[in-house]
PDB file of C-alpha atoms and ligand atoms in Angstrom:
ATOM      1  CA  MET A   1      -2.845 -14.852 -14.975  1.00 56.00           C
ATOM      2  CA  THR A   2      -3.629 -11.488 -14.905  1.00 71.00           C
ATOM      3  CA  ALA A   3      -3.960  -9.955 -12.038  1.00 89.00           C
ATOM      4  CA  PHE A   4      -6.821  -7.041 -13.676  1.00 96.00           C
ATOM      5  CA  LYS A   5      -8.060  -6.319 -16.487  1.00 98.00           C
ATOM      6  CA  ILE A   6      -8.278  -2.988 -17.904  1.00 98.00           C
ATOM      7  CA  SER A   7     -10.799  -1.717 -19.902  1.00 98.00           C
ATOM      8  CA  ASP A   8      -9.799  -0.193 -23.963  1.00 98.00           C
ATOM      9  CA  GLU A   9     -11.121   3.546 -23.058  1.00 98.00           C
ATOM     10  CA  VAL A  10      -9.297   3.310 -19.542  1.00 98.00           C
ATOM     11  CA  ALA A  11      -5.882   2.054 -21.097  1.00 98.00           C
ATOM     12  CA  ALA A  12      -5.803   4.721 -23.577  1.00 98.00           C
ATOM     13  CA  ALA A  13      -7.451   7.680 -21.919  1.00 98.00           C
ATOM     14  CA  LEU A  14      -4.416   6.752 -18.759  1.00 98.00           C
ATOM     15  CA  ALA A  15      -1.698   6.184 -21.411  1.00 98.00           C
ATOM     16  CA  GLU A  16      -2.666   9.669 -23.033  1.00 98.00           C
ATOM     17  CA  ASN A  17      -2.570  11.166 -19.304  1.00 98.00           C
ATOM     18  CA  ARG A  18      -6.817  11.755 -20.197  1.00 98.00           C
ATOM     19  CA  PRO A  19      -8.355  12.222 -16.386  1.00 98.00           C
ATOM     20  CA  VAL A  20     -10.029   9.532 -15.433  1.00 99.00           C
ATOM     21  CA  VAL A  21     -11.395   9.086 -11.762  1.00 99.00           C
ATOM     22  CA  ALA A  22     -12.820   5.113 -10.368  1.00 99.00           C
ATOM     23  CA  LEU A  23     -16.091   4.428  -9.171  1.00 98.00           C
ATOM     24  CA  GLU A  24     -17.165   1.938  -6.929  1.00 98.00           C
ATOM     25  CA  SER A  25     -19.273  -0.128  -7.244  1.00 98.00           C
ATOM     26  CA  THR A  26     -20.622  -1.706  -3.761  1.00 97.00           C
ATOM     27  CA  ILE A  27     -22.693   1.593  -3.912  1.00 96.00           C
ATOM     28  CA  ILE A  28     -24.508   0.519  -6.782  1.00 97.00           C
ATOM     29  CA  SER A  29     -24.947  -3.556  -5.209  1.00 97.00           C
ATOM     30  CA  HIS A  30     -26.080  -2.730  -2.223  1.00 92.00           C
ATOM     31  CA  GLY A  31     -26.323   1.009  -1.518  1.00 91.00           C
ATOM     32  CA  LEU A  32     -28.761   2.017  -3.699  1.00 92.00           C
ATOM     33  CA  PRO A  33     -32.130   0.385  -3.773  1.00 92.00           C
ATOM     34  CA  ARG A  34     -32.883  -1.029  -7.813  1.00 95.00           C
ATOM     35  CA  PRO A  35     -33.551   0.166 -10.407  1.00 97.00           C
ATOM     36  CA  ARG A  36     -32.348   3.741  -8.478  1.00 96.00           C
ATOM     37  CA  ASN A  37     -28.965   1.667  -8.460  1.00 97.00           C
ATOM     38  CA  HIS A  38     -28.744   0.799 -12.478  1.00 98.00           C
ATOM     39  CA  GLU A  39     -29.617   4.400 -13.245  1.00 98.00           C
ATOM     40  CA  ALA A  40     -27.484   6.406 -10.839  1.00 98.00           C
ATOM     41  CA  ALA A  41     -24.678   3.921 -12.298  1.00 98.00           C
ATOM     42  CA  LEU A  42     -24.925   5.158 -15.762  1.00 98.00           C
ATOM     43  CA  GLU A  43     -25.563   8.700 -14.540  1.00 98.00           C
ATOM     44  CA  PHE A  44     -22.203   8.909 -12.103  1.00 98.00           C
ATOM     45  CA  GLU A  45     -20.594   7.996 -15.943  1.00 98.00           C
ATOM     46  CA  ASP A  46     -22.027  10.391 -18.106  1.00 98.00           C
ATOM     47  CA  ILE A  47     -21.151  12.644 -15.505  1.00 98.00           C
ATOM     48  CA  LEU A  48     -17.669  12.517 -16.034  1.00 98.00           C
ATOM     49  CA  ARG A  49     -17.922  12.157 -20.068  1.00 98.00           C
ATOM     50  CA  ALA A  50     -19.616  15.368 -19.840  1.00 98.00           C
ATOM     51  CA  GLN A  51     -16.542  16.717 -18.672  1.00 98.00           C
ATOM     52  CA  GLY A  52     -14.102  15.551 -20.834  1.00 98.00           C
ATOM     53  CA  VAL A  53     -13.444  12.764 -17.824  1.00 99.00           C
ATOM     54  CA  THR A  54     -13.010   8.909 -19.165  1.00 99.00           C
ATOM     55  CA  PRO A  55     -15.215   6.604 -16.312  1.00 98.00           C
ATOM     56  CA  ALA A  56     -13.582   3.491 -14.474  1.00 99.00           C
ATOM     57  CA  THR A  57     -16.222   1.680 -12.417  1.00 98.00           C
ATOM     58  CA  ILE A  58     -15.037  -1.184 -10.970  1.00 98.00           C
ATOM     59  CA  ALA A  59     -16.453  -4.978 -10.034  1.00 98.00           C
ATOM     60  CA  ILE A  60     -14.676  -8.346  -9.370  1.00 98.00           C
ATOM     61  CA  LEU A  61     -16.683 -10.083 -12.118  1.00 98.00           C
ATOM     62  CA  ASP A  62     -16.587 -14.511 -12.607  1.00 98.00           C
ATOM     63  CA  GLY A  63     -13.007 -13.278 -10.332  1.00 98.00           C
ATOM     64  CA  VAL A  64     -11.728 -11.094 -12.301  1.00 98.00           C
ATOM     65  CA  PRO A  65     -11.277  -7.414 -10.916  1.00 98.00           C
ATOM     66  CA  GLN A  66     -12.652  -5.067 -14.107  1.00 98.00           C
ATOM     67  CA  ILE A  67     -11.358  -2.299 -14.544  1.00 98.00           C
ATOM     68  CA  GLY A  68     -14.298   0.181 -16.035  1.00 98.00           C
ATOM     69  CA  LEU A  69     -17.352  -1.750 -17.576  1.00 98.00           C
ATOM     70  CA  ASP A  70     -19.187  -1.752 -20.211  1.00 97.00           C
ATOM     71  CA  SER A  71     -23.246  -1.813 -20.427  1.00 97.00           C
ATOM     72  CA  SER A  72     -24.196  -5.230 -19.822  1.00 98.00           C
ATOM     73  CA  ASP A  73     -21.556  -5.363 -17.155  1.00 98.00           C
ATOM     74  CA  VAL A  74     -22.944  -2.954 -14.894  1.00 98.00           C
ATOM     75  CA  ASP A  75     -26.069  -4.022 -15.482  1.00 98.00           C
ATOM     76  CA  ARG A  76     -24.579  -7.145 -14.003  1.00 98.00           C
ATOM     77  CA  ILE A  77     -23.991  -4.790 -10.824  1.00 98.00           C
ATOM     78  CA  ALA A  78     -26.980  -3.566 -10.699  1.00 98.00           C
ATOM     79  CA  ASN A  79     -29.153  -6.527 -10.716  1.00 98.00           C
ATOM     80  CA  GLU A  80     -27.273  -9.720  -9.950  1.00 98.00           C
ATOM     81  CA  ASP A  81     -26.875  -9.940  -6.475  1.00 97.00           C
ATOM     82  CA  LEU A  82     -23.222  -9.738  -5.420  1.00 97.00           C
ATOM     83  CA  ALA A  83     -20.899  -9.746  -2.624  1.00 96.00           C
ATOM     84  CA  LYS A  84     -19.349  -7.011  -1.039  1.00 95.00           C
ATOM     85  CA  ALA A  85     -15.937  -7.554  -1.722  1.00 98.00           C
ATOM     86  CA  SER A  86     -12.887  -5.112   0.573  1.00 97.00           C
ATOM     87  CA  VAL A  87      -9.580  -6.009  -0.361  1.00 98.00           C
ATOM     88  CA  ARG A  88      -9.323  -9.056   1.519  1.00 98.00           C
ATOM     89  CA  ASP A  89     -12.012 -10.782  -0.232  1.00 98.00           C
ATOM     90  CA  ILE A  90     -11.031 -10.096  -3.682  1.00 98.00           C
ATOM     91  CA  PRO A  91      -8.195 -13.376  -3.957  1.00 97.00           C
ATOM     92  CA  ILE A  92     -11.306 -15.629  -2.836  1.00 98.00           C
ATOM     93  CA  LEU A  93     -13.647 -14.668  -5.466  1.00 98.00           C
ATOM     94  CA  ALA A  94     -10.663 -14.737  -8.018  1.00 97.00           C
ATOM     95  CA  ALA A  95     -10.204 -18.653  -6.528  1.00 97.00           C
ATOM     96  CA  LYS A  96     -13.914 -19.162  -6.772  1.00 98.00           C
ATOM     97  CA  ARG A  97     -14.520 -17.346 -10.515  1.00 97.00           C
ATOM     98  CA  ALA A  98     -17.583 -15.561  -8.111  1.00 98.00           C
ATOM     99  CA  SER A  99     -18.034 -12.299  -8.638  1.00 98.00           C
ATOM    100  CA  GLY A 100     -17.664  -8.420  -5.887  1.00 98.00           C
ATOM    101  CA  ALA A 101     -18.082  -5.295  -5.660  1.00 98.00           C
ATOM    102  CA  THR A 102     -16.225  -3.572  -4.654  1.00 98.00           C
ATOM    103  CA  THR A 103     -16.359  -1.329  -1.453  1.00 97.00           C
ATOM    104  CA  VAL A 104     -14.218   2.246  -1.742  1.00 98.00           C
ATOM    105  CA  ALA A 105     -11.151  -0.154  -0.008  1.00 98.00           C
ATOM    106  CA  ALA A 106     -11.336  -2.704  -2.948  1.00 98.00           C
ATOM    107  CA  THR A 107     -11.547   0.273  -5.328  1.00 98.00           C
ATOM    108  CA  ALA A 108      -9.048   1.939  -4.440  1.00 98.00           C
ATOM    109  CA  HIS A 109      -6.132  -0.625  -3.602  1.00 98.00           C
ATOM    110  CA  LEU A 110      -7.662  -1.977  -7.598  1.00 98.00           C
ATOM    111  CA  ALA A 111      -7.689   1.931  -9.408  1.00 98.00           C
ATOM    112  CA  ALA A 112      -4.318   2.786  -7.929  1.00 98.00           C
ATOM    113  CA  LEU A 113      -2.781  -1.210  -8.931  1.00 97.00           C
ATOM    114  CA  ALA A 114      -4.039   0.634 -12.266  1.00 97.00           C
ATOM    115  CA  GLY A 115      -2.552   4.028 -11.834  1.00 97.00           C
ATOM    116  CA  ILE A 116      -6.120   6.041 -10.934  1.00 98.00           C
ATOM    117  CA  ARG A 117      -5.341   8.774  -8.647  1.00 98.00           C
ATOM    118  CA  VAL A 118      -8.709  10.234  -8.781  1.00 98.00           C
ATOM    119  CA  PHE A 119     -12.115   8.440  -6.812  1.00 98.00           C
ATOM    120  CA  ALA A 120     -15.675   9.681  -6.159  1.00 98.00           C
ATOM    121  CA  THR A 121     -17.939   7.504  -3.626  1.00 98.00           C
ATOM    122  CA  GLY A 122     -21.075   8.536  -1.566  1.00 97.00           C
ATOM    123  CA  GLY A 123     -19.773   8.242   1.800  1.00 96.00           C
ATOM    124  CA  LEU A 124     -16.936   6.639   3.254  1.00 97.00           C
ATOM    125  CA  GLY A 125     -16.528   3.506   5.318  1.00 96.00           C
ATOM    126  CA  GLY A 126     -15.269   4.858   9.409  1.00 96.00           C
ATOM    127  CA  VAL A 127     -15.035   3.268  12.658  1.00 96.00           C
ATOM    128  CA  HIS A 128     -18.671   2.474  13.583  1.00 92.00           C
ATOM    129  CA  ARG A 129     -20.683   3.648  17.326  1.00 90.00           C
ATOM    130  CA  GLY A 130     -19.641   0.906  19.664  1.00 89.00           C
ATOM    131  CA  ALA A 131     -16.601  -0.451  17.854  1.00 94.00           C
ATOM    132  CA  ILE A 132     -14.571   0.365  20.954  1.00 94.00           C
ATOM    133  CA  ASP A 133     -16.522  -2.958  21.970  1.00 91.00           C
ATOM    134  CA  THR A 134     -16.688  -4.450  18.909  1.00 89.00           C
ATOM    135  CA  PHE A 135     -13.969  -2.914  17.257  1.00 93.00           C
ATOM    136  CA  ASP A 136     -15.922  -2.442  13.888  1.00 92.00           C
ATOM    137  CA  GLU A 137     -13.654  -0.310  11.710  1.00 95.00           C
ATOM    138  CA  SER A 138     -14.154   0.154   7.772  1.00 95.00           C
ATOM    139  CA  ALA A 139     -11.099  -1.215   5.906  1.00 97.00           C
ATOM    140  CA  ASP A 140     -11.186   1.267   3.682  1.00 98.00           C
ATOM    141  CA  LEU A 141      -9.995   3.478   6.585  1.00 98.00           C
ATOM    142  CA  SER A 142      -6.038   1.172   7.197  1.00 98.00           C
ATOM    143  CA  THR A 143      -6.314   0.908   2.568  1.00 98.00           C
ATOM    144  CA  LEU A 144      -6.236   4.846   2.963  1.00 98.00           C
ATOM    145  CA  ALA A 145      -3.044   4.709   4.316  1.00 98.00           C
ATOM    146  CA  VAL A 146      -1.274   2.745   2.097  1.00 98.00           C
ATOM    147  CA  THR A 147      -3.002   3.248  -1.146  1.00 98.00           C
ATOM    148  CA  PRO A 148      -1.661   6.452  -3.319  1.00 98.00           C
ATOM    149  CA  ILE A 149      -5.351   7.660  -4.565  1.00 98.00           C
ATOM    150  CA  THR A 150      -7.587  10.661  -3.639  1.00 98.00           C
ATOM    151  CA  VAL A 151     -11.416   9.861  -2.521  1.00 98.00           C
ATOM    152  CA  VAL A 152     -13.912  12.893  -2.806  1.00 98.00           C
ATOM    153  CA  SER A 153     -16.184  12.256  -0.485  1.00 98.00           C
ATOM    154  CA  ALA A 154     -19.161  13.563   1.080  1.00 98.00           C
ATOM    155  CA  GLY A 155     -17.924  12.676   4.731  1.00 97.00           C
ATOM    156  CA  VAL A 156     -19.347   9.161   6.311  1.00 95.00           C
ATOM    157  CA  LYS A 157     -22.527   8.505   7.246  1.00 91.00           C
ATOM    158  CA  SER A 158     -23.693   9.897  10.064  1.00 89.00           C
ATOM    159  CA  VAL A 159     -24.994   6.214  11.272  1.00 91.00           C
ATOM    160  CA  LEU A 160     -20.678   5.927  12.178  1.00 95.00           C
ATOM    161  CA  ASP A 161     -18.989   7.786  14.771  1.00 97.00           C
ATOM    162  CA  ILE A 162     -17.331  10.842  12.986  1.00 98.00           C
ATOM    163  CA  PRO A 163     -15.567  11.948  15.286  1.00 98.00           C
ATOM    164  CA  ALA A 164     -13.597   8.700  15.263  1.00 98.00           C
ATOM    165  CA  THR A 165     -13.666   8.021  12.135  1.00 98.00           C
ATOM    166  CA  LEU A 166     -11.432  11.394  12.278  1.00 98.00           C
ATOM    167  CA  GLU A 167      -8.652  10.286  14.189  1.00 98.00           C
ATOM    168  CA  ARG A 168      -9.024   7.080  12.721  1.00 98.00           C
ATOM    169  CA  LEU A 169      -7.368   9.118   9.797  1.00 98.00           C
ATOM    170  CA  GLU A 170      -4.944  10.911  11.661  1.00 98.00           C
ATOM    171  CA  THR A 171      -3.428   8.567  12.902  1.00 98.00           C
ATOM    172  CA  LEU A 172      -3.167   6.586   9.605  1.00 98.00           C
ATOM    173  CA  SER A 173      -1.920  10.111   8.568  1.00 97.00           C
ATOM    174  CA  VAL A 174      -4.323  10.288   5.596  1.00 98.00           C
ATOM    175  CA  PRO A 175      -4.910  14.257   5.285  1.00 98.00           C
ATOM    176  CA  VAL A 176      -8.313  15.252   5.368  1.00 98.00           C
ATOM    177  CA  ILE A 177      -9.256  18.032   3.108  1.00 98.00           C
ATOM    178  CA  GLY A 178     -11.912  19.854   3.472  1.00 98.00           C
ATOM    179  CA  TYR A 179     -13.395  20.969  -0.029  1.00 98.00           C
ATOM    180  CA  GLY A 180     -14.880  24.750   0.377  1.00 98.00           C
ATOM    181  CA  THR A 181     -15.020  24.359   4.017  1.00 98.00           C
ATOM    182  CA  LYS A 182     -13.493  23.259   7.884  1.00 97.00           C
ATOM    183  CA  GLU A 183     -16.319  21.569   8.603  1.00 98.00           C
ATOM    184  CA  PHE A 184     -16.819  18.139   8.117  1.00 98.00           C
ATOM    185  CA  PRO A 185     -20.027  17.160   6.387  1.00 98.00           C
ATOM    186  CA  ALA A 186     -21.924  14.289   7.740  1.00 97.00           C
ATOM    187  CA  PHE A 187     -23.604  12.437   4.825  1.00 97.00           C
ATOM    188  CA  TRP A 188     -27.210  13.829   3.677  1.00 97.00           C
ATOM    189  CA  LEU A 189     -26.308  16.543   5.875  1.00 98.00           C
ATOM    190  CA  THR A 190     -24.047  19.267   5.041  1.00 98.00           C
ATOM    191  CA  ARG A 191     -22.565  19.909   8.811  1.00 97.00           C
ATOM    192  CA  SER A 192     -21.222  17.884  11.369  1.00 97.00           C
ATOM    193  CA  GLY A 193     -20.638  20.247  13.887  1.00 97.00           C
ATOM    194  CA  TYR A 194     -16.447  18.740  13.516  1.00 98.00           C
ATOM    195  CA  GLN A 195     -14.060  21.181  12.273  1.00 98.00           C
ATOM    196  CA  LEU A 196     -10.707  20.474   9.824  1.00 98.00           C
ATOM    197  CA  ASP A 197      -7.146  21.310  10.204  1.00 97.00           C
ATOM    198  CA  TRP A 198      -7.488  21.929   6.786  1.00 98.00           C
ATOM    199  CA  SER A 199      -9.916  23.243   3.585  1.00 98.00           C
ATOM    200  CA  LEU A 200      -9.193  23.751   0.101  1.00 98.00           C
ATOM    201  CA  VAL A 201     -10.806  26.109  -2.368  1.00 97.00           C
ATOM    202  CA  ASN A 202     -10.545  24.657  -5.901  1.00 98.00           C
ATOM    203  CA  ALA A 203      -9.468  21.200  -7.237  1.00 98.00           C
ATOM    204  CA  GLU A 204      -6.180  22.622  -9.203  1.00 98.00           C
ATOM    205  CA  GLN A 205      -5.304  23.352  -4.838  1.00 98.00           C
ATOM    206  CA  ILE A 206      -6.128  19.587  -4.016  1.00 98.00           C
ATOM    207  CA  ALA A 207      -3.877  18.648  -7.183  1.00 98.00           C
ATOM    208  CA  LEU A 208      -1.189  20.327  -6.164  1.00 98.00           C
ATOM    209  CA  ALA A 209      -1.399  18.571  -2.886  1.00 98.00           C
ATOM    210  CA  MET A 210      -1.641  15.842  -4.630  1.00 98.00           C
ATOM    211  CA  GLN A 211       1.559  16.319  -6.133  1.00 97.00           C
ATOM    212  CA  ALA A 212       3.528  17.238  -3.650  1.00 96.00           C
ATOM    213  CA  GLN A 213       2.738  13.779  -1.330  1.00 96.00           C
ATOM    214  CA  ASP A 214       3.490  12.042  -4.698  1.00 95.00           C
ATOM    215  CA  ALA A 215       6.902  13.529  -4.355  1.00 95.00           C
ATOM    216  CA  LEU A 216       6.867  13.365  -0.630  1.00 93.00           C
ATOM    217  CA  GLY A 217       6.507   9.026  -1.503  1.00 90.00           C
ATOM    218  CA  HIS A 218       4.407   8.475   1.288  1.00 85.00           C
ATOM    219  CA  GLY A 219       1.886   6.560  -0.496  1.00 93.00           C
ATOM    220  CA  GLN A 220      -1.071   7.554   1.357  1.00 96.00           C
ATOM    221  CA  GLY A 221      -4.367   8.345   0.237  1.00 98.00           C
ATOM    222  CA  MET A 222      -5.990  11.627   0.551  1.00 98.00           C
ATOM    223  CA  VAL A 223      -9.632  11.963   1.473  1.00 98.00           C
ATOM    224  CA  VAL A 224     -11.399  15.275   0.220  1.00 98.00           C
ATOM    225  CA  ALA A 225     -14.257  16.009   2.098  1.00 98.00           C
ATOM    226  CA  ASN A 226     -17.399  17.823  -0.186  1.00 98.00           C
ATOM    227  CA  PRO A 227     -20.591  19.127   1.566  1.00 98.00           C
ATOM    228  CA  ILE A 228     -23.286  18.713   0.000  1.00 98.00           C
ATOM    229  CA  PRO A 229     -24.852  21.925  -0.636  1.00 98.00           C
ATOM    230  CA  GLU A 230     -27.461  23.480   2.266  1.00 98.00           C
ATOM    231  CA  HIS A 231     -30.495  23.379   0.018  1.00 98.00           C
ATOM    232  CA  LEU A 232     -29.882  20.335  -1.288  1.00 98.00           C
ATOM    233  CA  GLN A 233     -29.198  18.685   2.078  1.00 98.00           C
ATOM    234  CA  TRP A 234     -31.680  16.550   4.335  1.00 98.00           C
ATOM    235  CA  ASP A 235     -33.964  18.632   6.559  1.00 97.00           C
ATOM    236  CA  PRO A 236     -31.642  17.928   9.988  1.00 97.00           C
ATOM    237  CA  SER A 237     -34.708  17.209  12.394  1.00 97.00           C
ATOM    238  CA  GLU A 238     -36.111  14.310  10.647  1.00 97.00           C
ATOM    239  CA  HIS A 239     -31.885  12.652   9.881  1.00 97.00           C
ATOM    240  CA  ASP A 240     -31.926  12.812  13.950  1.00 96.00           C
ATOM    241  CA  ARG A 241     -35.606  11.571  13.591  1.00 97.00           C
ATOM    242  CA  VAL A 242     -35.371   9.045  11.567  1.00 97.00           C
ATOM    243  CA  LEU A 243     -31.586   7.435  12.475  1.00 95.00           C
ATOM    244  CA  GLU A 244     -33.251   7.092  16.173  1.00 95.00           C
ATOM    245  CA  VAL A 245     -35.495   4.580  14.700  1.00 96.00           C
ATOM    246  CA  ALA A 246     -33.201   3.355  12.471  1.00 95.00           C
ATOM    247  CA  PHE A 247     -30.695   2.403  15.224  1.00 92.00           C
ATOM    248  CA  LYS A 248     -33.229  -0.147  17.705  1.00 94.00           C
ATOM    249  CA  ALA A 249     -34.130  -2.147  14.147  1.00 96.00           C
ATOM    250  CA  ALA A 250     -30.224  -1.959  13.847  1.00 93.00           C
ATOM    251  CA  ALA A 251     -30.247  -3.442  17.167  1.00 91.00           C
ATOM    252  CA  ALA A 252     -33.785  -5.539  17.409  1.00 96.00           C
ATOM    253  CA  ALA A 253     -32.761  -7.545  14.347  1.00 95.00           C
ATOM    254  CA  GLY A 254     -29.014  -8.406  15.388  1.00 93.00           C
ATOM    255  CA  VAL A 255     -27.582  -7.472  12.241  1.00 90.00           C
ATOM    256  CA  SER A 256     -23.760  -7.259  12.943  1.00 84.00           C
ATOM    257  CA  GLY A 257     -20.125  -6.555  10.817  1.00 82.00           C
ATOM    258  CA  LYS A 258     -20.432  -5.591   6.894  1.00 79.00           C
ATOM    259  CA  ALA A 259     -24.165  -5.843   6.770  1.00 87.00           C
ATOM    260  CA  VAL A 260     -24.325  -3.321   9.175  1.00 85.00           C
ATOM    261  CA  THR A 261     -24.141  -0.380   6.402  1.00 82.00           C
ATOM    262  CA  PRO A 262     -26.475  -1.901   3.786  1.00 84.00           C
ATOM    263  CA  PHE A 263     -29.164  -3.217   6.398  1.00 92.00           C
ATOM    264  CA  LEU A 264     -29.127   0.980   7.755  1.00 92.00           C
ATOM    265  CA  LEU A 265     -29.064   2.397   4.131  1.00 87.00           C
ATOM    266  CA  GLY A 266     -31.502   0.273   3.546  1.00 90.00           C
ATOM    267  CA  PHE A 267     -33.799   0.910   6.524  1.00 95.00           C
ATOM    268  CA  ILE A 268     -33.342   4.774   6.424  1.00 96.00           C
ATOM    269  CA  VAL A 269     -34.510   5.013   3.046  1.00 94.00           C
ATOM    270  CA  GLY A 270     -37.497   3.133   3.401  1.00 96.00           C
ATOM    271  CA  GLU A 271     -38.364   5.371   6.879  1.00 96.00           C
ATOM    272  CA  SER A 272     -37.345   8.787   5.171  1.00 97.00           C
ATOM    273  CA  GLY A 273     -39.775   7.879   2.616  1.00 96.00           C
ATOM    274  CA  GLY A 274     -37.543   7.895  -0.421  1.00 95.00           C
ATOM    275  CA  ARG A 275     -35.630  11.282   0.770  1.00 97.00           C
ATOM    276  CA  SER A 276     -32.808   9.884   2.317  1.00 95.00           C
ATOM    277  CA  LEU A 277     -32.448   8.022  -1.251  1.00 96.00           C
ATOM    278  CA  GLU A 278     -32.647  11.104  -2.997  1.00 97.00           C
ATOM    279  CA  VAL A 279     -30.283  12.783  -0.964  1.00 97.00           C
ATOM    280  CA  ASN A 280     -27.547  10.543  -1.627  1.00 96.00           C
ATOM    281  CA  LEU A 281     -28.020  10.709  -5.026  1.00 98.00           C
ATOM    282  CA  ASP A 282     -27.947  14.485  -4.996  1.00 98.00           C
ATOM    283  CA  LEU A 283     -24.266  13.917  -2.771  1.00 98.00           C
ATOM    284  CA  ALA A 284     -22.974  11.509  -4.928  1.00 98.00           C
ATOM    285  CA  ARG A 285     -23.163  13.514  -8.149  1.00 98.00           C
ATOM    286  CA  ASN A 286     -21.359  16.543  -6.557  1.00 98.00           C
ATOM    287  CA  ASN A 287     -18.256  14.586  -5.598  1.00 98.00           C
ATOM    288  CA  VAL A 288     -18.635  12.838  -8.952  1.00 98.00           C
ATOM    289  CA  ARG A 289     -18.634  16.112 -10.516  1.00 98.00           C
ATOM    290  CA  VAL A 290     -15.844  17.451  -7.712  1.00 98.00           C
ATOM    291  CA  ALA A 291     -13.156  14.716  -8.385  1.00 99.00           C
ATOM    292  CA  GLY A 292     -14.009  14.983 -12.077  1.00 99.00           C
ATOM    293  CA  LEU A 293     -12.425  18.431 -12.056  1.00 98.00           C
ATOM    294  CA  ILE A 294      -9.580  17.205  -9.954  1.00 99.00           C
ATOM    295  CA  ALA A 295      -8.726  14.467 -12.024  1.00 99.00           C
ATOM    296  CA  THR A 296      -9.014  17.437 -15.017  1.00 98.00           C
ATOM    297  CA  GLU A 297      -6.434  19.582 -12.921  1.00 98.00           C
ATOM    298  CA  TRP A 298      -4.009  16.313 -12.319  1.00 98.00           C
ATOM    299  CA  SER A 299      -4.043  15.600 -15.793  1.00 98.00           C
ATOM    300  CA  ALA A 300      -3.593  19.385 -16.415  1.00 98.00           C
ATOM    301  CA  LEU A 301      -0.366  19.577 -13.625  1.00 97.00           C
ATOM    302  CA  LYS A 302       1.231  16.046 -15.147  1.00 95.00           C
ATOM    303  CA  ALA A 303       1.450  17.276 -19.022  1.00 95.00           C
ATOM    304  CA  ARG A 304       3.001  20.501 -16.476  1.00 91.00           C
ATOM    305  CA  GLY A 305       5.800  18.478 -15.464  1.00 78.00           C
TER     306      GLY A 305
HETATM  307  N1  LIG B 401     -22.069   4.411   2.820  1.00 92.44           N
HETATM  308  C1  LIG B 401     -22.610   4.866   1.016  1.00 92.44           C
HETATM  309  N2  LIG B 401     -23.154   4.038   1.295  1.00 92.44           N
HETATM  310  C2  LIG B 401     -22.364   2.644   0.531  1.00 92.44           C
HETATM  311  C3  LIG B 401     -20.971   2.594   1.326  1.00 92.44           C
HETATM  312  C4  LIG B 401     -20.688   3.544   1.981  1.00 92.44           C
HETATM  313  O1  LIG B 401     -23.433   5.930   1.931  1.00 92.44           O
HETATM  314  O2  LIG B 401     -22.608   1.785   0.423  1.00 92.44           O
HETATM  315  C5  LIG B 401     -20.241   1.489   0.887  1.00 92.44           C
HETATM  316  C6  LIG B 401     -19.148   1.722   0.440  1.00 92.44           C
HETATM  317  O3  LIG B 401     -18.399   0.666  -0.444  1.00 92.44           O
HETATM  318  C7  LIG B 401     -17.925   1.601   1.989  1.00 92.44           C
HETATM  319  C8  LIG B 401     -18.377  -0.180   2.053  1.00 92.44           C
HETATM  320  O4  LIG B 401     -16.569   1.511   1.323  1.00 92.44           O
HETATM  321  O5  LIG B 401     -19.576   1.168   2.781  1.00 92.44           O
HETATM  322  C9  LIG B 401     -17.800  -0.001   3.793  1.00 92.44           C
HETATM  323  O6  LIG B 401     -18.253  -1.135   4.357  1.00 92.44           O
HETATM  324  P1  LIG B 401     -17.683  -1.510   5.606  1.00 92.44           P
HETATM  325  O7  LIG B 401     -17.661  -0.278   6.865  1.00 92.44           O
HETATM  326  O8  LIG B 401     -18.514  -3.459   6.103  1.00 92.44           O
HETATM  327  O9  LIG B 401     -16.482  -1.407   5.763  1.00 92.44           O
HETATM  328 MN1  LIG B 402     -16.984  -3.301   9.471  1.00 92.44          MN
END
């Protein structure tokens, strides 16, 4: 039984030490509305190809984890109602020969298994507000503690508990590096108000940190926090207003657990008149581009030995 399949294109790039960036499928299946999700999935791949980087979008298809999708697979993740799959769901989907869209945790796990070192997402999962009562903390965090991959993200969505998420990443020994900033971004917003210990200014420095991390053998991942440029961010006061309404709606609808993130994202798109969606796409494009630069530096570093 093969545990997973790698597309020929991704396998060839890895074998030849050409740059590869992993992309998740939950953002496509559950994080963005149709039909923009399908366009986005293709666009993220195109951004990488234009940089000379091979995209490896990851999903579980008919029970098999697939690393690198063809165009009919991309169509499936955008248009079928797939389960949201974290790491623990993978073996069950395998037994049922069912399909699933992979979260950051599941994508990171599968990408690392395949030998991919760089991954782009929109926002990392984190500690949910109210976690002190619900224990709701994304497996994205604990997975990065044991998975050697660098994730480029625009921080975590401001619907989460940002300072608690940063504390947990510290406890889990996952480095959080601001990309050209010492302030953690807040997904739709350039700034969260929370300071980071470290900032690196370019992809070459990130690749050097990855090399040093590997050499030390800790085996954990790294978070590169890449803020959306200020001129593209969501208006902060409108953001605050919409979030307040969204939390009330989630409480009234009684959503909990892993349904919370997709509910809030969908609600926020509607309440913002689509503005949050445009910002979400812009920040994700920006992350894909930076991940492409890091993967390129990483390949160059490995080629130098
Ligand atoms: N952040 C977004 N959009 C998303 C997600 C996060 O802006 O779609 C997804 C990612 O796949 C992330 C997951 O890994 O939500 C986290 O979900 P949970 O909190 O249930 O672990
Ligand atoms: Mn959760």
